[in-house]
């Protein structure tokens, strides 16, 4: 694809979390749109999708966010920062969420300002609204008490980012809905694994609806925030146009991979008991990955969880292109290819 400079950026874009599910897609998109990109990752080696971007001019920088010298080098001369690195899970100790999501963001903010960066785009989560009844909720609310560590840490970090907005430093926060798509090994692929075993379904009635966003649409929204004065100081919800009930979503997951079984529902009370027992077992065993059922997942899937993307459309020109079933089909195709590669000699 021919690169084109879309914004008159005076310096490169520093992208943290570049080796993650969203980060890899965003790095590729920024490259395609002609931005000079510095992709920061902390794995010993960059994943192949990221490594291939080096041939197209993307600078790959291995550094941890607590590596002061490494991040200083990455940020020198940068025009903008997109901070996508995070501990994005529903299990773990409070100290881990504070360190990865709050403290790391504060350090990056300070370093970005010291380096002379002019823009800071924070990747937040729709979960900062809390789990309650959301029926096309906007950024104005409603908001519910946050009883889970992940959304609490994201909200604290988001508030710190927005507080830094001011003359010469534009800071905004994009609250992404549930992200899915090809390469999503931590969520989409696990759902496909469960469906193959006939173990994926819904909780309670399954009729509660939810908002989601396809990974490439989320990446486009983040790229669109660059160079836009109107987003300064703003929190913006980013979700697709389509909503779906968890019952229909479970059926769509089975259909996407051609699973022979059909999903079934689990009574809400039983799910709560299961989450309690499994969580207790995971704590005793010192599990890092956590149990297959958590209080977070039960809560998220048993409330109406629909949000408006009107502000994203107004300020970002957001125009989601991929619906839920189409996105699941694309994710399933990539998932099946990964299974073939894993089984080949």
Short mmCIF file of C-alpha atoms in Angstrom, two decimals:
data_model
loop_
_atom_site.label_atom_id
_atom_site.label_comp_id
_atom_site.label_asym_id
_atom_site.label_seq_id
_atom_site.Cartn_x
_atom_site.Cartn_y
_atom_site.Cartn_z
CA UNK A 1 0.00 0.00 0.00
CA UNK A 2 1.30 3.43 -0.88
CA UNK A 3 1.98 5.47 2.19
CA UNK A 4 0.48 8.90 2.47
CA UNK A 5 0.93 11.62 5.05
CA UNK A 6 -2.52 12.38 6.36
CA UNK A 7 -1.52 14.85 9.08
CA UNK A 8 1.25 17.41 9.01
CA UNK A 9 2.97 15.85 12.01
CA UNK A 10 6.27 17.43 13.01
CA UNK A 11 7.58 14.25 14.60
CA UNK A 12 6.94 10.54 14.99
CA UNK A 13 4.13 8.81 16.86
CA UNK A 14 5.17 6.69 19.84
CA UNK A 15 2.88 3.70 20.29
CA UNK A 16 3.10 1.69 23.50
CA UNK A 17 1.73 -1.84 23.70
CA UNK A 18 2.66 -2.35 20.05
CA UNK A 19 3.05 -6.12 20.40
CA UNK A 20 -0.48 -6.60 21.74
CA UNK A 21 -3.65 -7.56 19.89
CA UNK A 22 -4.75 -3.96 19.28
CA UNK A 23 -1.24 -2.52 19.13
CA UNK A 24 -0.13 -4.64 16.18
CA UNK A 25 -3.15 -3.61 14.11
CA UNK A 26 -2.75 0.03 15.09
CA UNK A 27 0.95 0.08 14.23
CA UNK A 28 0.17 -1.31 10.77
CA UNK A 29 -2.63 1.21 10.22
CA UNK A 30 -0.50 4.18 11.27
CA UNK A 31 2.23 2.98 8.92
CA UNK A 32 -0.25 2.64 6.05
CA UNK A 33 -1.49 6.16 6.69
CA UNK A 34 2.00 7.57 6.37
CA UNK A 35 2.86 8.31 9.97
CA UNK A 36 6.39 7.88 11.26
CA UNK A 37 5.88 5.25 13.95
CA UNK A 38 7.96 4.18 16.91
CA UNK A 39 6.45 0.92 18.11
CA UNK A 40 7.35 0.16 21.73
CA UNK A 41 7.12 -3.45 22.91
CA UNK A 42 8.52 -5.32 25.91
CA UNK A 43 8.60 -8.95 24.78
CA UNK A 44 12.03 -10.51 24.18
CA UNK A 45 11.24 -10.51 20.45
CA UNK A 46 8.55 -8.66 18.49
CA UNK A 47 5.75 -10.85 17.10
CA UNK A 48 6.04 -11.54 13.35
CA UNK A 49 3.25 -9.11 12.44
CA UNK A 50 5.12 -6.30 14.17
CA UNK A 51 8.58 -7.35 13.02
CA UNK A 52 7.45 -7.21 9.39
CA UNK A 53 6.62 -3.52 9.78
CA UNK A 54 10.31 -2.70 10.25
CA UNK A 55 10.75 -3.25 6.51
CA UNK A 56 8.15 -0.52 5.95
CA UNK A 57 9.91 2.02 8.11
CA UNK A 58 8.40 1.41 11.55
CA UNK A 59 11.01 1.79 14.28
CA UNK A 60 10.78 -1.13 16.71
CA UNK A 61 11.86 -0.23 20.24
CA UNK A 62 12.12 -2.83 22.97
CA UNK A 63 11.55 -1.07 26.28
CA UNK A 64 9.50 -1.47 29.42
CA UNK A 65 7.50 1.51 30.61
CA UNK A 66 9.54 1.53 33.82
CA UNK A 67 12.75 1.70 31.77
CA UNK A 68 13.43 5.42 32.17
CA UNK A 69 16.32 5.61 29.72
CA UNK A 70 14.63 3.40 27.14
CA UNK A 71 11.44 5.44 27.17
CA UNK A 72 13.39 8.70 27.10
CA UNK A 73 15.08 7.55 23.91
CA UNK A 74 11.76 6.43 22.42
CA UNK A 75 10.10 9.76 23.17
CA UNK A 76 12.87 12.11 22.05
CA UNK A 77 11.52 14.30 19.26
CA UNK A 78 8.10 12.62 19.28
CA UNK A 79 5.02 14.58 18.25
CA UNK A 80 2.42 12.35 19.89
CA UNK A 81 1.96 9.30 22.10
CA UNK A 82 -0.74 6.65 21.83
CA UNK A 83 -0.68 4.72 25.09
CA UNK A 84 -2.15 1.27 24.44
CA UNK A 85 -0.03 -0.76 26.87
CA UNK A 86 -2.03 -2.00 29.84
CA UNK A 87 -2.84 -4.93 32.07
CA UNK A 88 -6.18 -5.69 30.42
CA UNK A 89 -7.67 -8.61 32.29
CA UNK A 90 -10.22 -9.35 34.98
CA UNK A 91 -7.90 -11.21 37.33
CA UNK A 92 -4.84 -10.24 39.32
CA UNK A 93 -3.65 -8.44 42.45
CA UNK A 94 -4.41 -4.77 43.06
CA UNK A 95 -0.68 -4.00 43.03
CA UNK A 96 -0.35 -5.30 39.46
CA UNK A 97 -3.17 -3.12 38.15
CA UNK A 98 -1.83 -0.06 39.94
CA UNK A 99 1.69 -0.62 38.68
CA UNK A 100 0.79 -1.45 35.08
CA UNK A 101 -2.19 0.82 34.49
CA UNK A 102 -1.80 3.78 36.83
CA UNK A 103 1.85 4.22 37.76
CA UNK A 104 3.11 3.41 34.26
CA UNK A 105 0.71 5.93 32.74
CA UNK A 106 1.82 8.64 35.15
CA UNK A 107 5.49 8.00 34.30
CA UNK A 108 4.76 8.05 30.59
CA UNK A 109 2.80 11.30 30.88
CA UNK A 110 5.69 12.95 32.69
CA UNK A 111 8.24 11.64 30.20
CA UNK A 112 6.13 12.67 27.21
CA UNK A 113 5.79 16.22 28.49
CA UNK A 114 9.51 16.40 29.28
CA UNK A 115 10.33 15.22 25.75
CA UNK A 116 8.16 17.93 24.22
CA UNK A 117 5.38 15.73 22.85
CA UNK A 118 2.27 17.72 21.99
CA UNK A 119 -0.43 15.03 21.95
CA UNK A 120 -1.33 12.13 24.22
CA UNK A 121 -4.03 9.63 23.28
CA UNK A 122 -4.94 7.26 26.09
CA UNK A 123 -6.55 3.89 25.38
CA UNK A 124 -9.20 3.54 28.07
CA UNK A 125 -12.15 1.18 28.50
CA UNK A 126 -15.90 1.50 28.36
CA UNK A 127 -15.86 -0.42 31.66
CA UNK A 128 -15.08 2.82 33.52
CA UNK A 129 -18.85 3.45 33.36
CA UNK A 130 -19.39 0.54 35.75
CA UNK A 131 -21.73 -2.42 35.46
CA UNK A 132 -25.32 -1.22 35.65
CA UNK A 133 -28.10 -0.59 33.18
CA UNK A 134 -26.67 1.14 30.11
CA UNK A 135 -29.10 1.85 27.31
CA UNK A 136 -27.22 3.93 24.74
CA UNK A 137 -25.25 5.59 27.55
CA UNK A 138 -23.11 8.55 26.55
CA UNK A 139 -19.98 10.00 28.11
CA UNK A 140 -22.28 11.96 30.41
CA UNK A 141 -23.28 8.74 32.14
CA UNK A 142 -24.73 7.01 33.94
CA UNK A 143 -21.80 5.83 36.01
CA UNK A 144 -21.96 3.04 38.56
CA UNK A 145 -19.64 2.12 41.46
CA UNK A 146 -16.54 0.28 40.28
CA UNK A 147 -16.05 -2.93 42.23
CA UNK A 148 -13.45 -4.46 39.91
CA UNK A 149 -9.75 -3.63 39.80
CA UNK A 150 -9.33 -3.26 36.04
CA UNK A 151 -11.91 -0.50 35.42
CA UNK A 152 -10.90 1.28 38.62
CA UNK A 153 -7.29 1.42 37.46
CA UNK A 154 -8.28 2.58 33.97
CA UNK A 155 -10.47 5.35 35.36
CA UNK A 156 -7.72 6.57 37.68
CA UNK A 157 -5.24 6.63 34.80
CA UNK A 158 -7.76 8.33 32.50
CA UNK A 159 -8.40 11.08 35.02
CA UNK A 160 -4.66 11.70 35.33
CA UNK A 161 -4.32 11.94 31.55
CA UNK A 162 -7.20 14.37 31.09
CA UNK A 163 -5.92 16.52 33.96
CA UNK A 164 -2.74 17.13 31.93
CA UNK A 165 -4.62 18.60 28.98
CA UNK A 166 -3.79 22.23 28.37
CA UNK A 167 -2.00 24.69 26.08
CA UNK A 168 0.72 22.90 24.15
CA UNK A 169 -0.33 19.45 25.34
CA UNK A 170 -3.52 17.90 23.98
CA UNK A 171 -4.66 14.90 26.01
CA UNK A 172 -7.69 12.74 25.30
CA UNK A 173 -9.04 9.33 26.28
CA UNK A 174 -10.78 6.85 23.99
CA UNK A 175 -12.91 4.36 25.91
CA UNK A 176 -13.01 1.24 23.79
CA UNK A 177 -15.83 -1.27 24.02
CA UNK A 178 -15.20 -5.02 24.06
CA UNK A 179 -12.64 -5.50 21.25
CA UNK A 180 -12.63 -8.62 19.10
CA UNK A 181 -11.16 -9.83 15.85
CA UNK A 182 -8.37 -11.89 14.24
CA UNK A 183 -5.40 -12.49 16.51
CA UNK A 184 -7.35 -12.02 19.74
CA UNK A 185 -5.85 -14.98 21.56
CA UNK A 186 -6.88 -13.80 25.03
CA UNK A 187 -10.63 -13.57 24.38
CA UNK A 188 -12.03 -14.39 20.92
CA UNK A 189 -9.90 -17.49 20.45
CA UNK A 190 -10.72 -18.74 23.94
CA UNK A 191 -14.41 -18.42 23.13
CA UNK A 192 -13.83 -20.45 19.97
CA UNK A 193 -11.94 -23.08 21.99
CA UNK A 194 -14.86 -23.32 24.40
CA UNK A 195 -17.40 -23.55 21.57
CA UNK A 196 -15.47 -26.44 20.01
CA UNK A 197 -15.91 -28.27 23.33
CA UNK A 198 -19.57 -27.30 23.53
CA UNK A 199 -18.79 -25.24 26.63
CA UNK A 200 -19.63 -21.70 25.52
CA UNK A 201 -23.01 -20.13 26.19
CA UNK A 202 -24.70 -17.32 28.07
CA UNK A 203 -25.57 -16.48 31.66
CA UNK A 204 -29.09 -15.88 32.90
CA UNK A 205 -31.62 -15.01 30.22
CA UNK A 206 -28.92 -14.10 27.72
CA UNK A 207 -31.14 -11.32 26.45
CA UNK A 208 -29.07 -8.44 27.80
CA UNK A 209 -27.48 -6.56 24.93
CA UNK A 210 -23.91 -5.34 24.70
CA UNK A 211 -21.79 -3.00 22.59
CA UNK A 212 -18.60 -4.22 20.93
CA UNK A 213 -16.02 -2.87 18.51
CA UNK A 214 -14.03 -4.69 15.83
CA UNK A 215 -10.29 -4.30 16.27
CA UNK A 216 -9.66 -2.44 13.01
CA UNK A 217 -12.48 0.00 13.75
CA UNK A 218 -10.95 0.65 17.18
CA UNK A 219 -7.55 1.22 15.59
CA UNK A 220 -9.05 3.66 13.08
CA UNK A 221 -10.67 5.66 15.88
CA UNK A 222 -7.35 5.97 17.68
CA UNK A 223 -5.51 7.03 14.54
CA UNK A 224 -8.25 9.58 13.84
CA UNK A 225 -7.65 11.26 17.19
CA UNK A 226 -4.22 12.46 16.07
CA UNK A 227 -4.04 16.05 14.97
CA UNK A 228 -7.60 16.91 16.00
CA UNK A 229 -7.80 19.93 18.35
CA UNK A 230 -11.46 19.15 19.08
CA UNK A 231 -10.57 16.01 21.06
CA UNK A 232 -8.38 17.85 23.56
CA UNK A 233 -9.53 17.15 27.10
CA UNK A 234 -12.25 14.77 25.94
CA UNK A 235 -13.24 11.25 26.94
CA UNK A 236 -14.83 9.48 23.97
CA UNK A 237 -16.71 6.18 23.87
CA UNK A 238 -15.75 3.98 20.91
CA UNK A 239 -18.17 1.16 20.07
CA UNK A 240 -19.63 -0.23 16.87
CA UNK A 241 -23.05 0.67 15.52
CA UNK A 242 -24.43 -2.81 16.11
CA UNK A 243 -25.44 -4.29 19.46
CA UNK A 244 -26.18 -7.93 20.21
CA UNK A 245 -27.66 -10.03 23.00
CA UNK A 246 -25.34 -12.51 24.68
CA UNK A 247 -27.67 -15.30 23.59
CA UNK A 248 -27.31 -14.31 19.94
CA UNK A 249 -23.60 -13.67 20.37
CA UNK A 250 -23.05 -17.20 21.69
CA UNK A 251 -24.92 -18.62 18.70
CA UNK A 252 -22.84 -16.45 16.37
CA UNK A 253 -19.63 -17.80 17.92
CA UNK A 254 -20.71 -21.39 17.23
CA UNK A 255 -21.77 -20.50 13.70
CA UNK A 256 -18.49 -18.70 12.99
CA UNK A 257 -16.37 -21.80 13.59
CA UNK A 258 -18.94 -24.29 12.34
CA UNK A 259 -19.26 -25.98 15.73
CA UNK A 260 -21.70 -28.89 15.74
CA UNK A 261 -23.13 -28.19 19.18
CA UNK A 262 -25.39 -25.40 20.29
CA UNK A 263 -24.86 -23.00 23.18
CA UNK A 264 -26.84 -23.31 26.37
CA UNK A 265 -27.59 -20.92 29.19
CA UNK A 266 -26.30 -21.11 32.75
CA UNK A 267 -28.62 -19.83 35.51
CA UNK A 268 -27.32 -16.58 36.96
CA UNK A 269 -27.28 -17.90 40.54
CA UNK A 270 -25.26 -20.93 39.47
CA UNK A 271 -22.82 -18.69 37.60
CA UNK A 272 -22.25 -16.59 40.73
CA UNK A 273 -21.60 -19.73 42.78
CA UNK A 274 -19.28 -21.07 40.11
CA UNK A 275 -17.36 -17.80 39.94
CA UNK A 276 -16.96 -17.78 43.72
CA UNK A 277 -15.68 -21.36 43.90
CA UNK A 278 -13.40 -21.06 40.88
CA UNK A 279 -12.01 -17.73 42.07
CA UNK A 280 -11.27 -19.18 45.50
CA UNK A 281 -9.49 -22.11 43.92
CA UNK A 282 -7.47 -19.82 41.67
CA UNK A 283 -6.39 -17.70 44.62
CA UNK A 284 -5.30 -20.73 46.62
CA UNK A 285 -3.33 -22.12 43.69
CA UNK A 286 -1.77 -18.75 42.91
CA UNK A 287 -3.12 -18.80 39.36
CA UNK A 288 -1.84 -16.01 37.14
CA UNK A 289 -4.35 -16.54 34.33
CA UNK A 290 -7.30 -16.76 36.71
CA UNK A 291 -10.38 -19.00 36.58
CA UNK A 292 -12.58 -19.57 33.51
CA UNK A 293 -15.45 -17.80 35.28
CA UNK A 294 -15.03 -14.58 37.27
CA UNK A 295 -17.37 -12.14 39.00
CA UNK A 296 -16.38 -9.55 36.38
CA UNK A 297 -17.58 -11.74 33.49
CA UNK A 298 -20.81 -12.68 35.23
CA UNK A 299 -21.60 -9.06 35.98
CA UNK A 300 -20.70 -7.79 32.52
CA UNK A 301 -22.91 -10.30 30.73
CA UNK A 302 -25.98 -9.98 32.95
CA UNK A 303 -26.64 -6.25 32.62
CA UNK A 304 -27.71 -4.14 29.68
CA UNK A 305 -24.43 -2.75 28.36
CA UNK A 306 -25.15 -0.56 25.35
CA UNK A 307 -23.32 2.72 24.64
CA UNK A 308 -23.64 5.55 22.15
CA UNK A 309 -20.84 6.30 19.68
CA UNK A 310 -22.34 9.66 18.71
CA UNK A 311 -19.49 11.68 20.20
CA UNK A 312 -16.90 9.55 18.39
CA UNK A 313 -18.71 10.18 15.13
CA UNK A 314 -18.86 13.92 15.76
CA UNK A 315 -15.30 14.46 16.95
CA UNK A 316 -13.40 11.69 15.18
CA UNK A 317 -15.47 11.10 12.08
CA UNK A 318 -15.77 7.55 13.41
CA UNK A 319 -17.44 5.23 10.91
CA UNK A 320 -17.27 1.58 12.01
CA UNK A 321 -17.12 -0.75 9.02
CA UNK A 322 -17.29 -4.26 10.44
CA UNK A 323 -20.34 -5.74 12.13
CA UNK A 324 -20.26 -8.32 14.87
CA UNK A 325 -21.04 -11.42 12.80
CA UNK A 326 -18.71 -10.37 10.01
CA UNK A 327 -15.97 -9.68 12.55
CA UNK A 328 -16.48 -13.06 14.19
CA UNK A 329 -16.23 -14.75 10.80
CA UNK A 330 -12.91 -13.01 10.14
CA UNK A 331 -11.66 -13.92 13.61
CA UNK A 332 -12.77 -17.54 13.16
CA UNK A 333 -10.95 -17.81 9.83
CA UNK A 334 -7.72 -16.62 11.47
CA UNK A 335 -8.35 -18.94 14.43
CA UNK A 336 -8.79 -21.96 12.15
CA UNK A 337 -5.58 -21.07 10.32
CA UNK A 338 -3.74 -20.92 13.63
CA UNK A 339 -5.01 -24.42 14.48
CA UNK A 340 -3.77 -25.72 11.13
CA UNK A 341 -0.33 -24.20 11.69
CA UNK A 342 -0.17 -25.65 15.18
CA UNK A 343 -1.03 -29.16 13.93
CA UNK A 344 1.27 -29.16 10.91
CA UNK A 345 4.59 -31.01 11.29
#
